[in-house]
XYZ file of C-alpha atoms in Angstrom:
316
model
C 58.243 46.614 135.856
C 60.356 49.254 137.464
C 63.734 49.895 134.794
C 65.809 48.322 138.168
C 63.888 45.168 137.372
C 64.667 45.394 133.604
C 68.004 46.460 133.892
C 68.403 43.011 136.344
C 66.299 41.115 133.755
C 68.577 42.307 130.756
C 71.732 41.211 132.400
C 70.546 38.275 133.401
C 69.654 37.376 130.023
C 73.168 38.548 128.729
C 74.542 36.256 131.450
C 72.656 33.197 130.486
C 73.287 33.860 126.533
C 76.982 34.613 126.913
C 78.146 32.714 129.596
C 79.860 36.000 131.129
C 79.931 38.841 133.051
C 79.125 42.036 132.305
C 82.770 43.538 133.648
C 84.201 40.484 131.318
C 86.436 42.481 128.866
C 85.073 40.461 126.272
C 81.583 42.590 126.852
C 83.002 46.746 127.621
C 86.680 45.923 126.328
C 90.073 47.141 127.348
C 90.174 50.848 128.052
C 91.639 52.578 125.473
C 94.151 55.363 125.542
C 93.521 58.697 125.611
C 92.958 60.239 121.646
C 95.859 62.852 120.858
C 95.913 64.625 117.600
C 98.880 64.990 115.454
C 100.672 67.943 115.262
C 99.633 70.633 112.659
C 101.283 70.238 109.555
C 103.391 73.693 109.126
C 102.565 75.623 106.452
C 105.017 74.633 103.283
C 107.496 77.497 103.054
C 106.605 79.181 105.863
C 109.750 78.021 107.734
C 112.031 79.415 104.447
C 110.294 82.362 104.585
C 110.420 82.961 108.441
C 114.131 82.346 108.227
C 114.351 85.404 105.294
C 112.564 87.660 107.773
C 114.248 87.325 110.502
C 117.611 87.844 108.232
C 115.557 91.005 107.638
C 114.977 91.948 111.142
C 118.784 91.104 112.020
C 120.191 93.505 109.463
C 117.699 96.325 110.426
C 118.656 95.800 114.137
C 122.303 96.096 112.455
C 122.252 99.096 110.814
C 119.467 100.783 113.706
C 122.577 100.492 116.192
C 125.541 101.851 113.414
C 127.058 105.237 114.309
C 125.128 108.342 114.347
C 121.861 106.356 113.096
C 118.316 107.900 113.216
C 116.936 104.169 114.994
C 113.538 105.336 115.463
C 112.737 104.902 111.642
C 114.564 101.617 110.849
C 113.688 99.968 114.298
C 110.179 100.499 113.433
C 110.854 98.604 110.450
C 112.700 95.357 112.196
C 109.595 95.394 114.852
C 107.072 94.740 111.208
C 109.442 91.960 110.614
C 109.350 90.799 113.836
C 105.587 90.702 113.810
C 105.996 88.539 110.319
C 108.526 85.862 112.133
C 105.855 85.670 115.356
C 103.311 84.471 112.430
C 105.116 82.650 110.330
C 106.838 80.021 113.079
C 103.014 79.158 114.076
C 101.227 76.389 112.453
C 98.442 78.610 111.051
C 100.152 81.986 109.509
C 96.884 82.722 107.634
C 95.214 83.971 110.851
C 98.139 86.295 111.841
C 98.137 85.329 115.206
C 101.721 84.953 117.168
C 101.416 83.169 120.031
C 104.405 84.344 121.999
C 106.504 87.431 120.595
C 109.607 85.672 119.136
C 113.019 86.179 120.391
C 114.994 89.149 118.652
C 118.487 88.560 117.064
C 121.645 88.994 118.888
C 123.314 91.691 116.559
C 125.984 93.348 116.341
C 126.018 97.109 115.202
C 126.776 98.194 111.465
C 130.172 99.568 111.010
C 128.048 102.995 109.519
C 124.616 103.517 108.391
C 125.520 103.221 104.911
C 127.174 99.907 105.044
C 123.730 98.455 107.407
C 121.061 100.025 105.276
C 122.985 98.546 102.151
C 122.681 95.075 104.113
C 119.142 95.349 104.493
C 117.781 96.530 101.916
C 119.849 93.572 100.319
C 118.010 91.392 102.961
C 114.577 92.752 102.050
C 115.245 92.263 98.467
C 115.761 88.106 98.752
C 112.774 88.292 101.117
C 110.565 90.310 98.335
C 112.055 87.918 95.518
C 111.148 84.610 97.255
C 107.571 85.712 98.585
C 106.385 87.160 94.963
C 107.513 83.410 93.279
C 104.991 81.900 96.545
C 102.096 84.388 95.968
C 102.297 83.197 91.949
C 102.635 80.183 92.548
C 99.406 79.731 95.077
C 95.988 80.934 94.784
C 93.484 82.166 96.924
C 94.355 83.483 100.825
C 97.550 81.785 100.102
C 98.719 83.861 97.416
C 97.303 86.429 99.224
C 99.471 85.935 101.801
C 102.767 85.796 100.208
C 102.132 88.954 98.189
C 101.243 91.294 101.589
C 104.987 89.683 102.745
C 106.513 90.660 99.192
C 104.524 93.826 99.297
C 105.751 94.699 102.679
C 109.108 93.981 101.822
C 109.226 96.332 99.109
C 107.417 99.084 101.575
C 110.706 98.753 103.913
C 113.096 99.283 100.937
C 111.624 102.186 100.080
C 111.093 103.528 103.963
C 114.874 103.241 104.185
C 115.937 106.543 103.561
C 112.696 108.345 104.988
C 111.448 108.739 108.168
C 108.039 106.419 107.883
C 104.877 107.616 109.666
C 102.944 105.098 112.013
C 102.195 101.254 111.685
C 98.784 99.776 110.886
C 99.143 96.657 113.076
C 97.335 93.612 111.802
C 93.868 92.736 113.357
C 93.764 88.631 113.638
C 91.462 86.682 111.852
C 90.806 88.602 109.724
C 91.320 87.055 105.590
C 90.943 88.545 102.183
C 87.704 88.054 100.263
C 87.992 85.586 96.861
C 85.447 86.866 94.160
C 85.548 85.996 90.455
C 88.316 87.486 89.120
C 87.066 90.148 86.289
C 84.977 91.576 89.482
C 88.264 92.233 91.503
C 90.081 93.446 88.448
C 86.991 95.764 88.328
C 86.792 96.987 91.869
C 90.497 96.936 91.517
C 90.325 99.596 88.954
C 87.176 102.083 90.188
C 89.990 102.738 93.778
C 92.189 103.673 90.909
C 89.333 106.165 89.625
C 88.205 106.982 92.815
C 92.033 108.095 94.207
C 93.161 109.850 90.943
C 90.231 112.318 91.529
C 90.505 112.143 95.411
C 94.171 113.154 94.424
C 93.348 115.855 92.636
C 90.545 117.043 95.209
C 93.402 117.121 97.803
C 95.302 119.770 95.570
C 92.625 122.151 95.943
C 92.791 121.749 99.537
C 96.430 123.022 99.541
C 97.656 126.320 99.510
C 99.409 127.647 96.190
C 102.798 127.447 97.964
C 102.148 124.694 100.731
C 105.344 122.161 100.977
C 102.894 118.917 100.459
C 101.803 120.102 97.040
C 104.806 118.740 95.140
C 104.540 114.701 97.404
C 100.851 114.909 96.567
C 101.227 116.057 92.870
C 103.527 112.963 92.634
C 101.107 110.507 93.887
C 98.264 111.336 91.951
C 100.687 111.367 88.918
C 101.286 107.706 89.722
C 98.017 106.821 90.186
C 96.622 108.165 87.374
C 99.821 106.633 85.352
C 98.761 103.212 87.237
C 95.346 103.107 86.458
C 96.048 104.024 82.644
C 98.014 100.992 82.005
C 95.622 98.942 84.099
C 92.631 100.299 81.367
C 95.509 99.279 78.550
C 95.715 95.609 79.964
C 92.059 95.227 80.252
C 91.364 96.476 76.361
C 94.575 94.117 75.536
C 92.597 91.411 77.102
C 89.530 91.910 75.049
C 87.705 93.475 77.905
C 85.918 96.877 78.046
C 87.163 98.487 81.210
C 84.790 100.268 83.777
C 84.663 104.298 83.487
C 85.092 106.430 86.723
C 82.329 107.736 88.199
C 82.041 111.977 87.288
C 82.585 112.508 90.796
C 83.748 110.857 94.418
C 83.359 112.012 97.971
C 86.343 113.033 99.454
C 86.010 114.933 102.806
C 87.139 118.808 102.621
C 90.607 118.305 104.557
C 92.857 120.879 105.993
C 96.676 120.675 105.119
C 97.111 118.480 108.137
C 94.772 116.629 107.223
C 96.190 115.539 103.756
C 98.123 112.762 104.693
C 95.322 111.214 106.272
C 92.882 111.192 103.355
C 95.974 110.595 101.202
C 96.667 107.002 103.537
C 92.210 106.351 103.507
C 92.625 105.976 99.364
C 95.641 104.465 99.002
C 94.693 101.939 101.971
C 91.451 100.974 99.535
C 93.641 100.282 96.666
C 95.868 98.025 98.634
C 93.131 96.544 99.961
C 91.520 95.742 96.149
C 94.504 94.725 95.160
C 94.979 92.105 97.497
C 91.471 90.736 96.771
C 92.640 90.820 93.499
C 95.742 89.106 94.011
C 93.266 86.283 96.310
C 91.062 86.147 93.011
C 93.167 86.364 89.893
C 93.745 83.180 87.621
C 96.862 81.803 87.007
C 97.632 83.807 84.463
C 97.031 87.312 86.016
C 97.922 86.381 89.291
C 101.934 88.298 88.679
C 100.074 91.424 87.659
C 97.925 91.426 90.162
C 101.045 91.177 92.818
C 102.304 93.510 90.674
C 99.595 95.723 91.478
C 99.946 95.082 95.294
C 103.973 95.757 95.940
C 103.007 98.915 93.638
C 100.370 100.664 95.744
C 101.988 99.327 99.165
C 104.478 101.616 98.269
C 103.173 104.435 96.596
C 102.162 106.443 99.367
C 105.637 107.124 100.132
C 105.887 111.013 98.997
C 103.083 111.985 101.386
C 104.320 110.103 104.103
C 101.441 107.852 104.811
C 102.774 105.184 106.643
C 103.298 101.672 106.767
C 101.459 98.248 107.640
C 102.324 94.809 109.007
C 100.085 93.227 106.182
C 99.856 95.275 103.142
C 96.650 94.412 101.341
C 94.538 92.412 103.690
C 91.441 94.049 105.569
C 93.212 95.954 108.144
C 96.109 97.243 105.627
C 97.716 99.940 104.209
């Protein structure tokens, strides 16, 4: 039988058992209406959060346009907060992505550059208050991302009174690693090793007398000072911390070079410490930030720069 005749045969039969058609609705039904999803649910606090950034970006736009004003420095500062207001008012911030570049503030210009860097620094400092409290309060990516927003926020206030070098812009998609948390603590704490002697390598590079020698004597002070106490807190936690290797790699460099290598080891400590920060438990998770808004800003002295997302893959 050809599957015309069966087809035939089959709705015959329907016919005869049903007493129907087959275009009665009590056979294919009412057409039904077209399926649309709800509307993402937005991230909890992300709207808060948004609404402390762009307070940010207002009062950096402020003092950028006060009297006599160096803008280049601070407006490259309100564009990182812009960036963080494009993320945050989408329904996803974890992927970083903005879809449309959000609308800047109508300001109105400082009355000096004293009185707008004192407004946003004040600004920055709610904005760093409220985002550590999220990051401790989450886990995971989520904590993650709350601490490269506090982290950032403490960058700016320190980039206030300097002249800040370029800006690692964020690569989307892109999401911090979660591992068990004594192996971040640990990988944590060999960057620490590995940038105290890349540190020190980068003295040797620099003449007796060369102007960088005092910004990068600073830095490795700090870093050496860091990654001390970090040894302290893992013996005061019963733990036996990891030894530095004897020796590193680090690159012969020529004195314009040194920032450069400078930004490469302080970028891997951010970047530990924000799978860290992703990792810790509950009870580590503030040190961990800790460790974050620390190296974020550390690199300060030798003028290494600044990023939209301190501590995720493609951060300083």
């Amino acid at each position: 039988m050809l599957r015309r005749d069966l087809l035939l045969a089959g709705g015959a039969t329907l016919v005869g058992l049903g007493g129907c058609r087959l275009s009665d609705p009590t056979v294919q039904g009412s057409p039904r209406p077209p399926y649309t999803p709800p509307p993402p649910t937005p991230l909890p606090g992300s709207q808060d959060v948004a609404a402390l950034e762009r307070a940010a970006w207002s009062a950096l736009l402020s003092a950028a346009a006060a009297p006599g004003t160096d803008a280049s420095s601070l407006t490259r500062l309100a564009a990182i907060r812009a960036a963080h207001v494009g993320v945050l008012t989408t329904p996803e911030p974890l992927w970083r992505r903005a879809a449309t570049p959000p609308a800047p503030p109508t300001v109105a210009p400082a009355a000096s550059r004293d009185a707008g860097v004192a407004a946003a620094h004040a600004a920055l400092v709610a904005l760093g208050e409220a985002t550590v409290t999220r990051a401790v309060a989450e886990e995971g990516p989520l904590a993650a991302l709350w601490a490269s927003l506090a982290a950032s926020a403490g960058q700016a206030r320190l980039w206030l009174g300097a002249v800040p070098g370029g800006v690692v812009a964020a690569v989307p998609g892109r999401v911090v690693v979660r591992k068990p948390d004594a192996e971040a603590f640990a990988t944590l704490l060999e960057r620490y090793h590995e940038a105290t002697y890349g540190f020190s390598s980068l003295l040797g590079f620099l003449p007796a007398r060369h102007a960088l020698r005092p910004a990068v004597a600073s830095v490795l002070s700090a870093t050496r000072t860091r990654r001390d106490v970090l040894m302290a807190y893992d013996r005061a936690a019963s733990a036996t911390p990891t030894p530095g290797a004897g020796a590193y790699s680090v690159p012969p460099a020529t004195p314009d070079q040194v920032p450069a290598v400078a930004a490469a080891l302080l970028t891997s400590i951010t970047g530990a410490a924000g799978v860290w920060v992703a990792s810790a438990t509950t009870e580590r998770r503030r040190r961990a930030v800790d460790e974050l808004v620390f190296a974020a800003g550390a690199g300060l002295p030798v003028n290494a720069g600044l990023a939209e997302w301190p501590g995720w893959p493609d951060g300083t």
